[in-house]
Amino acid sequence: MTQNNNSNGKVPSKFLPTKFMLTARVLVGGYLLYTSYSLIEGVVGGEGRDKYFLGAFMVAFTIIGILLILFAGRDLLSGKYVGGALDGGEAPEETAAESMETPENEVKEMAENTQKTEGYLEDTEKEESKK
């Protein structure tokens, strides 16, 4: 398993979003807050189920919008994006031998699944021939 941090505390580029993506997340969070604010009229003037339905969406949009703005804004300001202050460059790639290795348990599990599938197909064929 590879580590996400280098020895100097920087993160490899492949684990980081781009600056544009972080900016887009902040903008989407702002739009969700705006949409939540726009739903206030529906909650205040709504009747019956509409009032609760719009209220639930208003709360959800507010929470998601705030979280998007906080987390993406924090990463944007701290430089945690490709080319930013915390960019550690490219991560060391796995060797060919490491990527080709398959644990024994995984091989056993694949064999068991194949046997189950073959048994299921045989049962299905028998049922179809009876009809």
PDB file of C-alpha atoms in Angstrom:
ATOM      1  CA  MET A   1       0.000   0.000   0.000  1.00  0.00           C
ATOM      2  CA  THR A   2       1.367   3.398  -0.908  1.00  0.00           C
ATOM      3  CA  GLN A   3       1.497   6.320   1.460  1.00  0.00           C
ATOM      4  CA  ASN A   4      -0.279   9.563   0.607  1.00  0.00           C
ATOM      5  CA  ASN A   5       2.424  11.768   2.141  1.00  0.00           C
ATOM      6  CA  ASN A   6       6.097  12.078   1.301  1.00  0.00           C
ATOM      7  CA  SER A   7       8.675  12.317   4.067  1.00  0.00           C
ATOM      8  CA  ASN A   8       8.515  16.128   3.852  1.00  0.00           C
ATOM      9  CA  GLY A   9       4.736  16.231   4.453  1.00  0.00           C
ATOM     10  CA  LYS A  10       3.809  17.010   0.863  1.00  0.00           C
ATOM     11  CA  VAL A  11       1.186  15.060  -1.050  1.00  0.00           C
ATOM     12  CA  PRO A  12       1.863  13.439  -4.464  1.00  0.00           C
ATOM     13  CA  SER A  13       0.169  15.170  -7.395  1.00  0.00           C
ATOM     14  CA  LYS A  14      -2.011  12.211  -8.311  1.00  0.00           C
ATOM     15  CA  PHE A  15      -3.867  12.534  -4.986  1.00  0.00           C
ATOM     16  CA  LEU A  16      -4.545  16.263  -5.376  1.00  0.00           C
ATOM     17  CA  PRO A  17      -7.358  18.060  -7.202  1.00  0.00           C
ATOM     18  CA  THR A  18      -6.616  20.896  -9.601  1.00  0.00           C
ATOM     19  CA  LYS A  19      -7.002  24.524  -8.586  1.00  0.00           C
ATOM     20  CA  PHE A  20      -9.941  24.825 -10.992  1.00  0.00           C
ATOM     21  CA  MET A  21     -11.763  21.902  -9.341  1.00  0.00           C
ATOM     22  CA  LEU A  22     -11.390  23.437  -5.893  1.00  0.00           C
ATOM     23  CA  THR A  23     -12.639  26.773  -7.208  1.00  0.00           C
ATOM     24  CA  ALA A  24     -15.598  25.025  -8.844  1.00  0.00           C
ATOM     25  CA  ARG A  25     -16.434  23.317  -5.528  1.00  0.00           C
ATOM     26  CA  VAL A  26     -16.435  26.664  -3.728  1.00  0.00           C
ATOM     27  CA  LEU A  27     -18.728  28.123  -6.413  1.00  0.00           C
ATOM     28  CA  VAL A  28     -21.086  25.122  -6.246  1.00  0.00           C
ATOM     29  CA  GLY A  29     -21.202  25.496  -2.456  1.00  0.00           C
ATOM     30  CA  GLY A  30     -22.100  29.167  -2.861  1.00  0.00           C
ATOM     31  CA  TYR A  31     -24.813  28.285  -5.368  1.00  0.00           C
ATOM     32  CA  LEU A  32     -26.267  25.724  -2.957  1.00  0.00           C
ATOM     33  CA  LEU A  33     -26.387  28.376  -0.224  1.00  0.00           C
ATOM     34  CA  TYR A  34     -28.110  30.768  -2.646  1.00  0.00           C
ATOM     35  CA  THR A  35     -30.629  28.060  -3.593  1.00  0.00           C
ATOM     36  CA  SER A  36     -31.240  27.308   0.072  1.00  0.00           C
ATOM     37  CA  TYR A  37     -31.902  30.987   0.733  1.00  0.00           C
ATOM     38  CA  SER A  38     -34.304  31.076  -2.234  1.00  0.00           C
ATOM     39  CA  LEU A  39     -36.323  28.216  -0.739  1.00  0.00           C
ATOM     40  CA  ILE A  40     -37.249  30.279   2.332  1.00  0.00           C
ATOM     41  CA  GLU A  41     -40.305  31.698   0.538  1.00  0.00           C
ATOM     42  CA  GLY A  42     -41.557  28.194  -0.184  1.00  0.00           C
ATOM     43  CA  VAL A  43     -41.104  27.102   3.405  1.00  0.00           C
ATOM     44  CA  VAL A  44     -42.820  30.166   4.853  1.00  0.00           C
ATOM     45  CA  GLY A  45     -45.676  30.259   2.347  1.00  0.00           C
ATOM     46  CA  GLY A  46     -45.946  26.524   1.721  1.00  0.00           C
ATOM     47  CA  GLU A  47     -48.886  24.391   2.680  1.00  0.00           C
ATOM     48  CA  GLY A  48     -48.963  20.836   3.970  1.00  0.00           C
ATOM     49  CA  ARG A  49     -46.239  18.521   2.774  1.00  0.00           C
ATOM     50  CA  ASP A  50     -44.663  21.123   0.495  1.00  0.00           C
ATOM     51  CA  LYS A  51     -43.559  23.110   3.506  1.00  0.00           C
ATOM     52  CA  TYR A  52     -41.689  20.172   5.053  1.00  0.00           C
ATOM     53  CA  PHE A  53     -40.334  18.939   1.724  1.00  0.00           C
ATOM     54  CA  LEU A  54     -38.837  22.335   0.875  1.00  0.00           C
ATOM     55  CA  GLY A  55     -37.610  22.755   4.445  1.00  0.00           C
ATOM     56  CA  ALA A  56     -35.721  19.457   4.282  1.00  0.00           C
ATOM     57  CA  PHE A  57     -34.056  20.475   1.013  1.00  0.00           C
ATOM     58  CA  MET A  58     -33.232  23.885   2.424  1.00  0.00           C
ATOM     59  CA  VAL A  59     -31.442  22.310   5.394  1.00  0.00           C
ATOM     60  CA  ALA A  60     -29.630  19.757   3.186  1.00  0.00           C
ATOM     61  CA  PHE A  61     -28.503  22.400   0.684  1.00  0.00           C
ATOM     62  CA  THR A  62     -27.274  24.633   3.496  1.00  0.00           C
ATOM     63  CA  ILE A  63     -25.224  21.896   5.146  1.00  0.00           C
ATOM     64  CA  ILE A  64     -23.724  20.607   1.882  1.00  0.00           C
ATOM     65  CA  GLY A  65     -22.985  24.143   0.658  1.00  0.00           C
ATOM     66  CA  ILE A  66     -21.219  25.116   3.872  1.00  0.00           C
ATOM     67  CA  LEU A  67     -19.156  21.901   3.878  1.00  0.00           C
ATOM     68  CA  LEU A  68     -18.139  22.380   0.246  1.00  0.00           C
ATOM     69  CA  ILE A  69     -17.071  25.959   0.867  1.00  0.00           C
ATOM     70  CA  LEU A  70     -15.173  25.102   4.049  1.00  0.00           C
ATOM     71  CA  PHE A  71     -13.239  22.061   2.802  1.00  0.00           C
ATOM     72  CA  ALA A  72     -12.522  23.270  -0.733  1.00  0.00           C
ATOM     73  CA  GLY A  73     -11.738  26.786   0.501  1.00  0.00           C
ATOM     74  CA  ARG A  74      -9.357  25.434   3.132  1.00  0.00           C
ATOM     75  CA  ASP A  75      -7.510  23.327   0.550  1.00  0.00           C
ATOM     76  CA  LEU A  76      -7.459  26.231  -1.893  1.00  0.00           C
ATOM     77  CA  LEU A  77      -6.010  28.661   0.665  1.00  0.00           C
ATOM     78  CA  SER A  78      -3.442  26.192   2.010  1.00  0.00           C
ATOM     79  CA  GLY A  79      -2.180  25.292  -1.478  1.00  0.00           C
ATOM     80  CA  LYS A  80      -3.345  21.681  -1.400  1.00  0.00           C
ATOM     81  CA  TYR A  81      -3.805  21.384  -5.170  1.00  0.00           C
ATOM     82  CA  VAL A  82      -1.736  20.440  -8.181  1.00  0.00           C
ATOM     83  CA  GLY A  83       1.024  23.028  -8.423  1.00  0.00           C
ATOM     84  CA  GLY A  84       0.286  24.453  -4.972  1.00  0.00           C
ATOM     85  CA  ALA A  85       2.464  24.751  -1.890  1.00  0.00           C
ATOM     86  CA  LEU A  86       1.732  21.196  -0.676  1.00  0.00           C
ATOM     87  CA  ASP A  87       2.274  19.522  -4.048  1.00  0.00           C
ATOM     88  CA  GLY A  88       4.983  16.907  -3.662  1.00  0.00           C
ATOM     89  CA  GLY A  89       5.294  16.068  -7.341  1.00  0.00           C
ATOM     90  CA  GLU A  90       4.801  12.645  -8.824  1.00  0.00           C
ATOM     91  CA  ALA A  91       4.447   9.666  -6.512  1.00  0.00           C
ATOM     92  CA  PRO A  92       6.886   6.796  -6.902  1.00  0.00           C
ATOM     93  CA  GLU A  93       5.260   4.260  -9.196  1.00  0.00           C
ATOM     94  CA  GLU A  94       4.823   0.626  -8.233  1.00  0.00           C
ATOM     95  CA  THR A  95       7.178  -1.843  -9.779  1.00  0.00           C
ATOM     96  CA  ALA A  96       5.770  -4.276 -12.326  1.00  0.00           C
ATOM     97  CA  ALA A  97       6.214  -7.178  -9.899  1.00  0.00           C
ATOM     98  CA  GLU A  98       4.168  -5.431  -7.193  1.00  0.00           C
ATOM     99  CA  SER A  99       1.310  -4.624  -9.528  1.00  0.00           C
ATOM    100  CA  MET A 100       1.203  -8.175 -10.953  1.00  0.00           C
ATOM    101  CA  GLU A 101       1.098  -9.971  -7.610  1.00  0.00           C
ATOM    102  CA  THR A 102      -2.263 -11.412  -6.594  1.00  0.00           C
ATOM    103  CA  PRO A 103      -2.766 -12.608  -3.016  1.00  0.00           C
ATOM    104  CA  GLU A 104      -3.607 -16.297  -2.606  1.00  0.00           C
ATOM    105  CA  ASN A 105      -6.896 -15.503  -0.862  1.00  0.00           C
ATOM    106  CA  GLU A 106      -8.007 -13.448  -3.845  1.00  0.00           C
ATOM    107  CA  VAL A 107      -7.230 -16.306  -6.224  1.00  0.00           C
ATOM    108  CA  LYS A 108      -9.170 -18.759  -4.045  1.00  0.00           C
ATOM    109  CA  GLU A 109     -12.119 -16.363  -3.890  1.00  0.00           C
ATOM    110  CA  MET A 110     -12.138 -15.973  -7.686  1.00  0.00           C
ATOM    111  CA  ALA A 111     -12.087 -19.779  -8.114  1.00  0.00           C
ATOM    112  CA  GLU A 112     -14.991 -20.190  -5.686  1.00  0.00           C
ATOM    113  CA  ASN A 113     -17.011 -17.523  -7.487  1.00  0.00           C
ATOM    114  CA  THR A 114     -16.350 -19.246 -10.814  1.00  0.00           C
ATOM    115  CA  GLN A 115     -17.583 -22.560  -9.419  1.00  0.00           C
ATOM    116  CA  LYS A 116     -20.716 -20.928  -8.009  1.00  0.00           C
ATOM    117  CA  THR A 117     -21.412 -19.262 -11.351  1.00  0.00           C
ATOM    118  CA  GLU A 118     -20.941 -22.518 -13.267  1.00  0.00           C
ATOM    119  CA  GLY A 119     -23.287 -24.328 -10.849  1.00  0.00           C
ATOM    120  CA  TYR A 120     -25.892 -21.606 -11.242  1.00  0.00           C
ATOM    121  CA  LEU A 121     -25.678 -21.770 -15.036  1.00  0.00           C
ATOM    122  CA  GLU A 122     -26.103 -25.558 -14.979  1.00  0.00           C
ATOM    123  CA  ASP A 123     -29.167 -25.266 -12.726  1.00  0.00           C
ATOM    124  CA  THR A 124     -30.656 -22.608 -14.992  1.00  0.00           C
ATOM    125  CA  GLU A 125     -30.102 -24.752 -18.083  1.00  0.00           C
ATOM    126  CA  LYS A 126     -31.778 -27.748 -16.382  1.00  0.00           C
ATOM    127  CA  GLU A 127     -34.803 -25.637 -15.428  1.00  0.00           C
ATOM    128  CA  GLU A 128     -35.124 -24.308 -18.970  1.00  0.00           C
ATOM    129  CA  SER A 129     -34.938 -27.801 -20.489  1.00  0.00           C
ATOM    130  CA  LYS A 130     -37.756 -28.966 -18.159  1.00  0.00           C
ATOM    131  CA  LYS A 131     -40.053 -26.234 -19.446  1.00  0.00           C
TER     132      LYS A 131
END
